[in-house]
Amino acid sequence: MEEGTKGKKTIFIGGIGDDVDETVIYEHFAAFGDIIEVQLPPAPANPSKPTEIKHRGFAFVTYSSPADAQDAIDNMDLNELRGRVLKVNQAKPMKSLQPPDGNRAIWESEEWLQEFAKPLAQSGGVQGRTAQRAPSGEADEQANNEEPDAMEE
């Protein structure tokens, strides 16, 4: 099934109570067309009550045709199911877990790294600055001649 088509055939049902299961949803929504799938996402497990299985308060129903899905939306949105008002609309695809490029640090792109990043020996860290000030032999002598407790200002 194509991703674009699936979105038009799948509806979101929000606001369902704890006493509602897949069978109840199937019974109430089958009147609008052939149902392919009913999904009731489970809530995170409660370790103190391992036998208790709860859902997250919403469900997804996939119909065989977009017209059936639209009929269900038109007829069931803001209707009541076991004392709770339902919110029924077109299901939207999940947002990607990867942030858009606008929120990434600039140095995460390969192009930036190739253009601006230098090898560690050339990067100009403390050792690189010391080596630039004095020839290599003098830098070692200065490091060895300094008192261990001396502080720089």
mmCIF file with all atom_site columns, C-alpha atoms in Angstrom:
data_model
loop_
_atom_site.group_PDB
_atom_site.id
_atom_site.type_symbol
_atom_site.label_atom_id
_atom_site.label_alt_id
_atom_site.label_comp_id
_atom_site.label_asym_id
_atom_site.label_entity_id
_atom_site.label_seq_id
_atom_site.pdbx_PDB_ins_code
_atom_site.Cartn_x
_atom_site.Cartn_y
_atom_site.Cartn_z
_atom_site.occupancy
_atom_site.B_iso_or_equiv
_atom_site.pdbx_formal_charge
_atom_site.auth_seq_id
_atom_site.auth_comp_id
_atom_site.auth_asym_id
_atom_site.auth_atom_id
_atom_site.pdbx_PDB_model_num
ATOM 1   C CA . MET A 1 1   ? 0.000   0.000  0.000  1.00 0.00 ? 1   MET A CA 1
ATOM 2   C CA . GLU A 1 2   ? 1.397   3.392  -0.926 1.00 0.00 ? 2   GLU A CA 1
ATOM 3   C CA . GLU A 1 3   ? 2.122   5.853  1.865  1.00 0.00 ? 3   GLU A CA 1
ATOM 4   C CA . GLY A 1 4   ? 0.107   8.704  0.326  1.00 0.00 ? 4   GLY A CA 1
ATOM 5   C CA . THR A 1 5   ? -2.939  6.508  -0.211 1.00 0.00 ? 5   THR A CA 1
ATOM 6   C CA . LYS A 1 6   ? -2.771  5.009  3.263  1.00 0.00 ? 6   LYS A CA 1
ATOM 7   C CA . GLY A 1 7   ? -2.989  8.468  4.859  1.00 0.00 ? 7   GLY A CA 1
ATOM 8   C CA . LYS A 1 8   ? -6.245  9.210  3.053  1.00 0.00 ? 8   LYS A CA 1
ATOM 9   C CA . LYS A 1 9   ? -7.790  5.911  4.095  1.00 0.00 ? 9   LYS A CA 1
ATOM 10  C CA . THR A 1 10  ? -6.736  6.037  7.749  1.00 0.00 ? 10  THR A CA 1
ATOM 11  C CA . ILE A 1 11  ? -8.609  8.034  10.362 1.00 0.00 ? 11  ILE A CA 1
ATOM 12  C CA . PHE A 1 12  ? -7.618  9.127  13.839 1.00 0.00 ? 12  PHE A CA 1
ATOM 13  C CA . ILE A 1 13  ? -10.078 8.637  16.689 1.00 0.00 ? 13  ILE A CA 1
ATOM 14  C CA . GLY A 1 14  ? -9.235  10.580 19.830 1.00 0.00 ? 14  GLY A CA 1
ATOM 15  C CA . GLY A 1 15  ? -10.843 10.749 23.243 1.00 0.00 ? 15  GLY A CA 1
ATOM 16  C CA . ILE A 1 16  ? -11.766 7.095  23.671 1.00 0.00 ? 16  ILE A CA 1
ATOM 17  C CA . GLY A 1 17  ? -12.255 5.749  27.177 1.00 0.00 ? 17  GLY A CA 1
ATOM 18  C CA . ASP A 1 18  ? -10.317 3.015  28.967 1.00 0.00 ? 18  ASP A CA 1
ATOM 19  C CA . ASP A 1 19  ? -13.219 0.574  28.604 1.00 0.00 ? 19  ASP A CA 1
ATOM 20  C CA . VAL A 1 20  ? -13.074 0.709  24.790 1.00 0.00 ? 20  VAL A CA 1
ATOM 21  C CA . ASP A 1 21  ? -11.135 -1.958 22.913 1.00 0.00 ? 21  ASP A CA 1
ATOM 22  C CA . GLU A 1 22  ? -10.554 -2.822 19.244 1.00 0.00 ? 22  GLU A CA 1
ATOM 23  C CA . THR A 1 23  ? -13.810 -4.791 19.056 1.00 0.00 ? 23  THR A CA 1
ATOM 24  C CA . VAL A 1 24  ? -15.922 -1.827 20.208 1.00 0.00 ? 24  VAL A CA 1
ATOM 25  C CA . ILE A 1 25  ? -14.225 0.485  17.699 1.00 0.00 ? 25  ILE A CA 1
ATOM 26  C CA . TYR A 1 26  ? -14.703 -2.069 14.921 1.00 0.00 ? 26  TYR A CA 1
ATOM 27  C CA . GLU A 1 27  ? -18.413 -2.439 15.755 1.00 0.00 ? 27  GLU A CA 1
ATOM 28  C CA . HIS A 1 28  ? -19.055 1.324  15.733 1.00 0.00 ? 28  HIS A CA 1
ATOM 29  C CA . PHE A 1 29  ? -16.992 2.192  12.669 1.00 0.00 ? 29  PHE A CA 1
ATOM 30  C CA . ALA A 1 30  ? -17.739 -0.807 10.404 1.00 0.00 ? 30  ALA A CA 1
ATOM 31  C CA . ALA A 1 31  ? -21.036 0.801  9.380  1.00 0.00 ? 31  ALA A CA 1
ATOM 32  C CA . PHE A 1 32  ? -19.137 3.275  7.165  1.00 0.00 ? 32  PHE A CA 1
ATOM 33  C CA . GLY A 1 33  ? -17.203 0.768  5.050  1.00 0.00 ? 33  GLY A CA 1
ATOM 34  C CA . ASP A 1 34  ? -14.824 -2.166 4.939  1.00 0.00 ? 34  ASP A CA 1
ATOM 35  C CA . ILE A 1 35  ? -12.236 -1.869 7.691  1.00 0.00 ? 35  ILE A CA 1
ATOM 36  C CA . ILE A 1 36  ? -8.764  -3.173 6.907  1.00 0.00 ? 36  ILE A CA 1
ATOM 37  C CA . GLU A 1 37  ? -7.170  -2.530 10.286 1.00 0.00 ? 37  GLU A CA 1
ATOM 38  C CA . VAL A 1 38  ? -7.887  -1.158 13.756 1.00 0.00 ? 38  VAL A CA 1
ATOM 39  C CA . GLN A 1 39  ? -4.917  -0.004 15.836 1.00 0.00 ? 39  GLN A CA 1
ATOM 40  C CA . LEU A 1 40  ? -5.073  0.897  19.520 1.00 0.00 ? 40  LEU A CA 1
ATOM 41  C CA . PRO A 1 41  ? -1.538  2.010  20.532 1.00 0.00 ? 41  PRO A CA 1
ATOM 42  C CA . PRO A 1 42  ? -0.725  0.645  23.993 1.00 0.00 ? 42  PRO A CA 1
ATOM 43  C CA . ALA A 1 43  ? 0.195   2.931  26.873 1.00 0.00 ? 43  ALA A CA 1
ATOM 44  C CA . PRO A 1 44  ? 3.606   2.527  28.481 1.00 0.00 ? 44  PRO A CA 1
ATOM 45  C CA . ALA A 1 45  ? 3.533   -0.507 30.763 1.00 0.00 ? 45  ALA A CA 1
ATOM 46  C CA . ASN A 1 46  ? 2.959   0.043  34.476 1.00 0.00 ? 46  ASN A CA 1
ATOM 47  C CA . PRO A 1 47  ? 5.445   -2.181 36.344 1.00 0.00 ? 47  PRO A CA 1
ATOM 48  C CA . SER A 1 48  ? 3.224   -2.346 39.446 1.00 0.00 ? 48  SER A CA 1
ATOM 49  C CA . LYS A 1 49  ? 0.310   -3.776 37.424 1.00 0.00 ? 49  LYS A CA 1
ATOM 50  C CA . PRO A 1 50  ? 1.840   -5.994 34.704 1.00 0.00 ? 50  PRO A CA 1
ATOM 51  C CA . THR A 1 51  ? -1.465  -7.700 33.785 1.00 0.00 ? 51  THR A CA 1
ATOM 52  C CA . GLU A 1 52  ? -3.264  -4.420 33.155 1.00 0.00 ? 52  GLU A CA 1
ATOM 53  C CA . ILE A 1 53  ? -3.049  -3.431 29.477 1.00 0.00 ? 53  ILE A CA 1
ATOM 54  C CA . LYS A 1 54  ? -4.228  0.076  28.679 1.00 0.00 ? 54  LYS A CA 1
ATOM 55  C CA . HIS A 1 55  ? -4.263  2.094  25.516 1.00 0.00 ? 55  HIS A CA 1
ATOM 56  C CA . ARG A 1 56  ? -3.242  5.697  25.023 1.00 0.00 ? 56  ARG A CA 1
ATOM 57  C CA . GLY A 1 57  ? -6.754  7.104  24.506 1.00 0.00 ? 57  GLY A CA 1
ATOM 58  C CA . PHE A 1 58  ? -6.744  7.129  20.713 1.00 0.00 ? 58  PHE A CA 1
ATOM 59  C CA . ALA A 1 59  ? -7.007  4.717  17.823 1.00 0.00 ? 59  ALA A CA 1
ATOM 60  C CA . PHE A 1 60  ? -6.455  4.460  14.084 1.00 0.00 ? 60  PHE A CA 1
ATOM 61  C CA . VAL A 1 61  ? -8.875  2.820  11.674 1.00 0.00 ? 61  VAL A CA 1
ATOM 62  C CA . THR A 1 62  ? -7.839  2.066  8.100  1.00 0.00 ? 62  THR A CA 1
ATOM 63  C CA . TYR A 1 63  ? -10.622 1.695  5.530  1.00 0.00 ? 63  TYR A CA 1
ATOM 64  C CA . SER A 1 64  ? -10.479 0.106  2.107  1.00 0.00 ? 64  SER A CA 1
ATOM 65  C CA . SER A 1 65  ? -11.392 3.375  0.376  1.00 0.00 ? 65  SER A CA 1
ATOM 66  C CA . PRO A 1 66  ? -10.915 7.089  1.090  1.00 0.00 ? 66  PRO A CA 1
ATOM 67  C CA . ALA A 1 67  ? -14.671 7.681  0.682  1.00 0.00 ? 67  ALA A CA 1
ATOM 68  C CA . ASP A 1 68  ? -15.418 5.268  3.539  1.00 0.00 ? 68  ASP A CA 1
ATOM 69  C CA . ALA A 1 69  ? -12.903 7.065  5.731  1.00 0.00 ? 69  ALA A CA 1
ATOM 70  C CA . GLN A 1 70  ? -14.486 10.421 4.939  1.00 0.00 ? 70  GLN A CA 1
ATOM 71  C CA . ASP A 1 71  ? -17.959 9.029  5.770  1.00 0.00 ? 71  ASP A CA 1
ATOM 72  C CA . ALA A 1 72  ? -16.700 7.894  9.170  1.00 0.00 ? 72  ALA A CA 1
ATOM 73  C CA . ILE A 1 73  ? -15.196 11.323 9.830  1.00 0.00 ? 73  ILE A CA 1
ATOM 74  C CA . ASP A 1 74  ? -18.374 13.137 8.795  1.00 0.00 ? 74  ASP A CA 1
ATOM 75  C CA . ASN A 1 75  ? -20.636 10.925 10.906 1.00 0.00 ? 75  ASN A CA 1
ATOM 76  C CA . MET A 1 76  ? -18.565 10.197 14.024 1.00 0.00 ? 76  MET A CA 1
ATOM 77  C CA . ASP A 1 77  ? -16.664 13.424 14.718 1.00 0.00 ? 77  ASP A CA 1
ATOM 78  C CA . LEU A 1 78  ? -17.908 14.988 17.997 1.00 0.00 ? 78  LEU A CA 1
ATOM 79  C CA . ASN A 1 79  ? -20.228 12.023 18.619 1.00 0.00 ? 79  ASN A CA 1
ATOM 80  C CA . GLU A 1 80  ? -20.333 10.144 21.885 1.00 0.00 ? 80  GLU A CA 1
ATOM 81  C CA . LEU A 1 81  ? -18.977 6.651  22.518 1.00 0.00 ? 81  LEU A CA 1
ATOM 82  C CA . ARG A 1 82  ? -19.563 5.184  25.973 1.00 0.00 ? 82  ARG A CA 1
ATOM 83  C CA . GLY A 1 83  ? -19.899 8.581  27.595 1.00 0.00 ? 83  GLY A CA 1
ATOM 84  C CA . ARG A 1 84  ? -16.889 10.215 25.907 1.00 0.00 ? 84  ARG A CA 1
ATOM 85  C CA . VAL A 1 85  ? -16.956 12.690 23.009 1.00 0.00 ? 85  VAL A CA 1
ATOM 86  C CA . LEU A 1 86  ? -14.834 11.487 20.097 1.00 0.00 ? 86  LEU A CA 1
ATOM 87  C CA . LYS A 1 87  ? -12.614 13.608 17.915 1.00 0.00 ? 87  LYS A CA 1
ATOM 88  C CA . VAL A 1 88  ? -12.398 11.930 14.508 1.00 0.00 ? 88  VAL A CA 1
ATOM 89  C CA . ASN A 1 89  ? -10.291 13.269 11.657 1.00 0.00 ? 89  ASN A CA 1
ATOM 90  C CA . GLN A 1 90  ? -7.831  12.297 8.942  1.00 0.00 ? 90  GLN A CA 1
ATOM 91  C CA . ALA A 1 91  ? -4.733  10.579 10.322 1.00 0.00 ? 91  ALA A CA 1
ATOM 92  C CA . LYS A 1 92  ? -1.513  12.476 9.708  1.00 0.00 ? 92  LYS A CA 1
ATOM 93  C CA . PRO A 1 93  ? 1.849   10.788 9.170  1.00 0.00 ? 93  PRO A CA 1
ATOM 94  C CA . MET A 1 94  ? 4.201   10.720 12.148 1.00 0.00 ? 94  MET A CA 1
ATOM 95  C CA . LYS A 1 95  ? 6.713   13.511 12.273 1.00 0.00 ? 95  LYS A CA 1
ATOM 96  C CA . SER A 1 96  ? 10.238  12.482 11.443 1.00 0.00 ? 96  SER A CA 1
ATOM 97  C CA . LEU A 1 97  ? 12.555  11.951 14.388 1.00 0.00 ? 97  LEU A CA 1
ATOM 98  C CA . GLN A 1 98  ? 15.381  13.708 12.552 1.00 0.00 ? 98  GLN A CA 1
ATOM 99  C CA . PRO A 1 99  ? 15.309  17.485 13.014 1.00 0.00 ? 99  PRO A CA 1
ATOM 100 C CA . PRO A 1 100 ? 15.151  19.657 9.907  1.00 0.00 ? 100 PRO A CA 1
ATOM 101 C CA . ASP A 1 101 ? 18.445  20.977 8.532  1.00 0.00 ? 101 ASP A CA 1
ATOM 102 C CA . GLY A 1 102 ? 17.730  24.443 9.947  1.00 0.00 ? 102 GLY A CA 1
ATOM 103 C CA . ASN A 1 103 ? 18.320  23.195 13.503 1.00 0.00 ? 103 ASN A CA 1
ATOM 104 C CA . ARG A 1 104 ? 21.620  21.418 12.885 1.00 0.00 ? 104 ARG A CA 1
ATOM 105 C CA . ALA A 1 105 ? 24.973  22.820 13.893 1.00 0.00 ? 105 ALA A CA 1
ATOM 106 C CA . ILE A 1 106 ? 26.876  24.105 10.893 1.00 0.00 ? 106 ILE A CA 1
ATOM 107 C CA . TRP A 1 107 ? 29.912  21.888 11.611 1.00 0.00 ? 107 TRP A CA 1
ATOM 108 C CA . GLU A 1 108 ? 27.767  18.770 11.228 1.00 0.00 ? 108 GLU A CA 1
ATOM 109 C CA . SER A 1 109 ? 27.760  19.154 7.445  1.00 0.00 ? 109 SER A CA 1
ATOM 110 C CA . GLU A 1 110 ? 30.521  17.447 5.493  1.00 0.00 ? 110 GLU A CA 1
ATOM 111 C CA . GLU A 1 111 ? 30.981  20.467 3.220  1.00 0.00 ? 111 GLU A CA 1
ATOM 112 C CA . TRP A 1 112 ? 31.741  22.786 6.136  1.00 0.00 ? 112 TRP A CA 1
ATOM 113 C CA . LEU A 1 113 ? 34.190  20.308 7.667  1.00 0.00 ? 113 LEU A CA 1
ATOM 114 C CA . GLN A 1 114 ? 36.078  19.836 4.402  1.00 0.00 ? 114 GLN A CA 1
ATOM 115 C CA . GLU A 1 115 ? 36.382  23.579 3.885  1.00 0.00 ? 115 GLU A CA 1
ATOM 116 C CA . PHE A 1 116 ? 37.216  24.799 7.399  1.00 0.00 ? 116 PHE A CA 1
ATOM 117 C CA . ALA A 1 117 ? 38.421  21.890 9.559  1.00 0.00 ? 117 ALA A CA 1
ATOM 118 C CA . LYS A 1 118 ? 42.188  21.412 9.852  1.00 0.00 ? 118 LYS A CA 1
ATOM 119 C CA . PRO A 1 119 ? 44.132  18.353 10.938 1.00 0.00 ? 119 PRO A CA 1
ATOM 120 C CA . LEU A 1 120 ? 44.812  18.308 14.681 1.00 0.00 ? 120 LEU A CA 1
ATOM 121 C CA . ALA A 1 121 ? 48.507  19.142 14.276 1.00 0.00 ? 121 ALA A CA 1
ATOM 122 C CA . GLN A 1 122 ? 47.585  22.289 12.310 1.00 0.00 ? 122 GLN A CA 1
ATOM 123 C CA . SER A 1 123 ? 44.559  23.319 14.344 1.00 0.00 ? 123 SER A CA 1
ATOM 124 C CA . GLY A 1 124 ? 46.449  25.828 16.523 1.00 0.00 ? 124 GLY A CA 1
ATOM 125 C CA . GLY A 1 125 ? 45.743  24.392 19.941 1.00 0.00 ? 125 GLY A CA 1
ATOM 126 C CA . VAL A 1 126 ? 47.982  25.210 22.930 1.00 0.00 ? 126 VAL A CA 1
ATOM 127 C CA . GLN A 1 127 ? 50.824  23.076 21.642 1.00 0.00 ? 127 GLN A CA 1
ATOM 128 C CA . GLY A 1 128 ? 50.491  24.594 18.187 1.00 0.00 ? 128 GLY A CA 1
ATOM 129 C CA . ARG A 1 129 ? 50.681  28.169 19.536 1.00 0.00 ? 129 ARG A CA 1
ATOM 130 C CA . THR A 1 130 ? 53.723  27.367 21.667 1.00 0.00 ? 130 THR A CA 1
ATOM 131 C CA . ALA A 1 131 ? 55.480  25.835 18.683 1.00 0.00 ? 131 ALA A CA 1
ATOM 132 C CA . GLN A 1 132 ? 54.750  28.930 16.572 1.00 0.00 ? 132 GLN A CA 1
ATOM 133 C CA . ARG A 1 133 ? 56.197  31.363 19.161 1.00 0.00 ? 133 ARG A CA 1
ATOM 134 C CA . ALA A 1 134 ? 59.486  29.572 19.657 1.00 0.00 ? 134 ALA A CA 1
ATOM 135 C CA . PRO A 1 135 ? 61.483  27.129 17.563 1.00 0.00 ? 135 PRO A CA 1
ATOM 136 C CA . SER A 1 136 ? 60.888  23.528 18.574 1.00 0.00 ? 136 SER A CA 1
ATOM 137 C CA . GLY A 1 137 ? 63.955  23.185 20.852 1.00 0.00 ? 137 GLY A CA 1
ATOM 138 C CA . GLU A 1 138 ? 63.256  26.390 22.794 1.00 0.00 ? 138 GLU A CA 1
ATOM 139 C CA . ALA A 1 139 ? 59.617  25.456 23.417 1.00 0.00 ? 139 ALA A CA 1
ATOM 140 C CA . ASP A 1 140 ? 60.660  22.240 25.139 1.00 0.00 ? 140 ASP A CA 1
ATOM 141 C CA . GLU A 1 141 ? 63.218  24.077 27.285 1.00 0.00 ? 141 GLU A CA 1
ATOM 142 C CA . GLN A 1 142 ? 60.664  26.707 28.344 1.00 0.00 ? 142 GLN A CA 1
ATOM 143 C CA . ALA A 1 143 ? 58.204  24.022 29.379 1.00 0.00 ? 143 ALA A CA 1
ATOM 144 C CA . ASN A 1 144 ? 60.864  22.193 31.445 1.00 0.00 ? 144 ASN A CA 1
ATOM 145 C CA . ASN A 1 145 ? 62.289  25.361 33.084 1.00 0.00 ? 145 ASN A CA 1
ATOM 146 C CA . GLU A 1 146 ? 58.969  26.664 34.443 1.00 0.00 ? 146 GLU A CA 1
ATOM 147 C CA . GLU A 1 147 ? 58.296  26.151 38.133 1.00 0.00 ? 147 GLU A CA 1
ATOM 148 C CA . PRO A 1 148 ? 55.531  23.582 38.733 1.00 0.00 ? 148 PRO A CA 1
ATOM 149 C CA . ASP A 1 149 ? 53.610  25.853 41.129 1.00 0.00 ? 149 ASP A CA 1
ATOM 150 C CA . ALA A 1 150 ? 53.999  29.030 39.099 1.00 0.00 ? 150 ALA A CA 1
ATOM 151 C CA . MET A 1 151 ? 50.841  30.601 37.775 1.00 0.00 ? 151 MET A CA 1
ATOM 152 C CA . GLU A 1 152 ? 50.599  32.532 34.567 1.00 0.00 ? 152 GLU A CA 1
ATOM 153 C CA . GLU A 1 153 ? 48.987  35.944 34.513 1.00 0.00 ? 153 GLU A CA 1
#
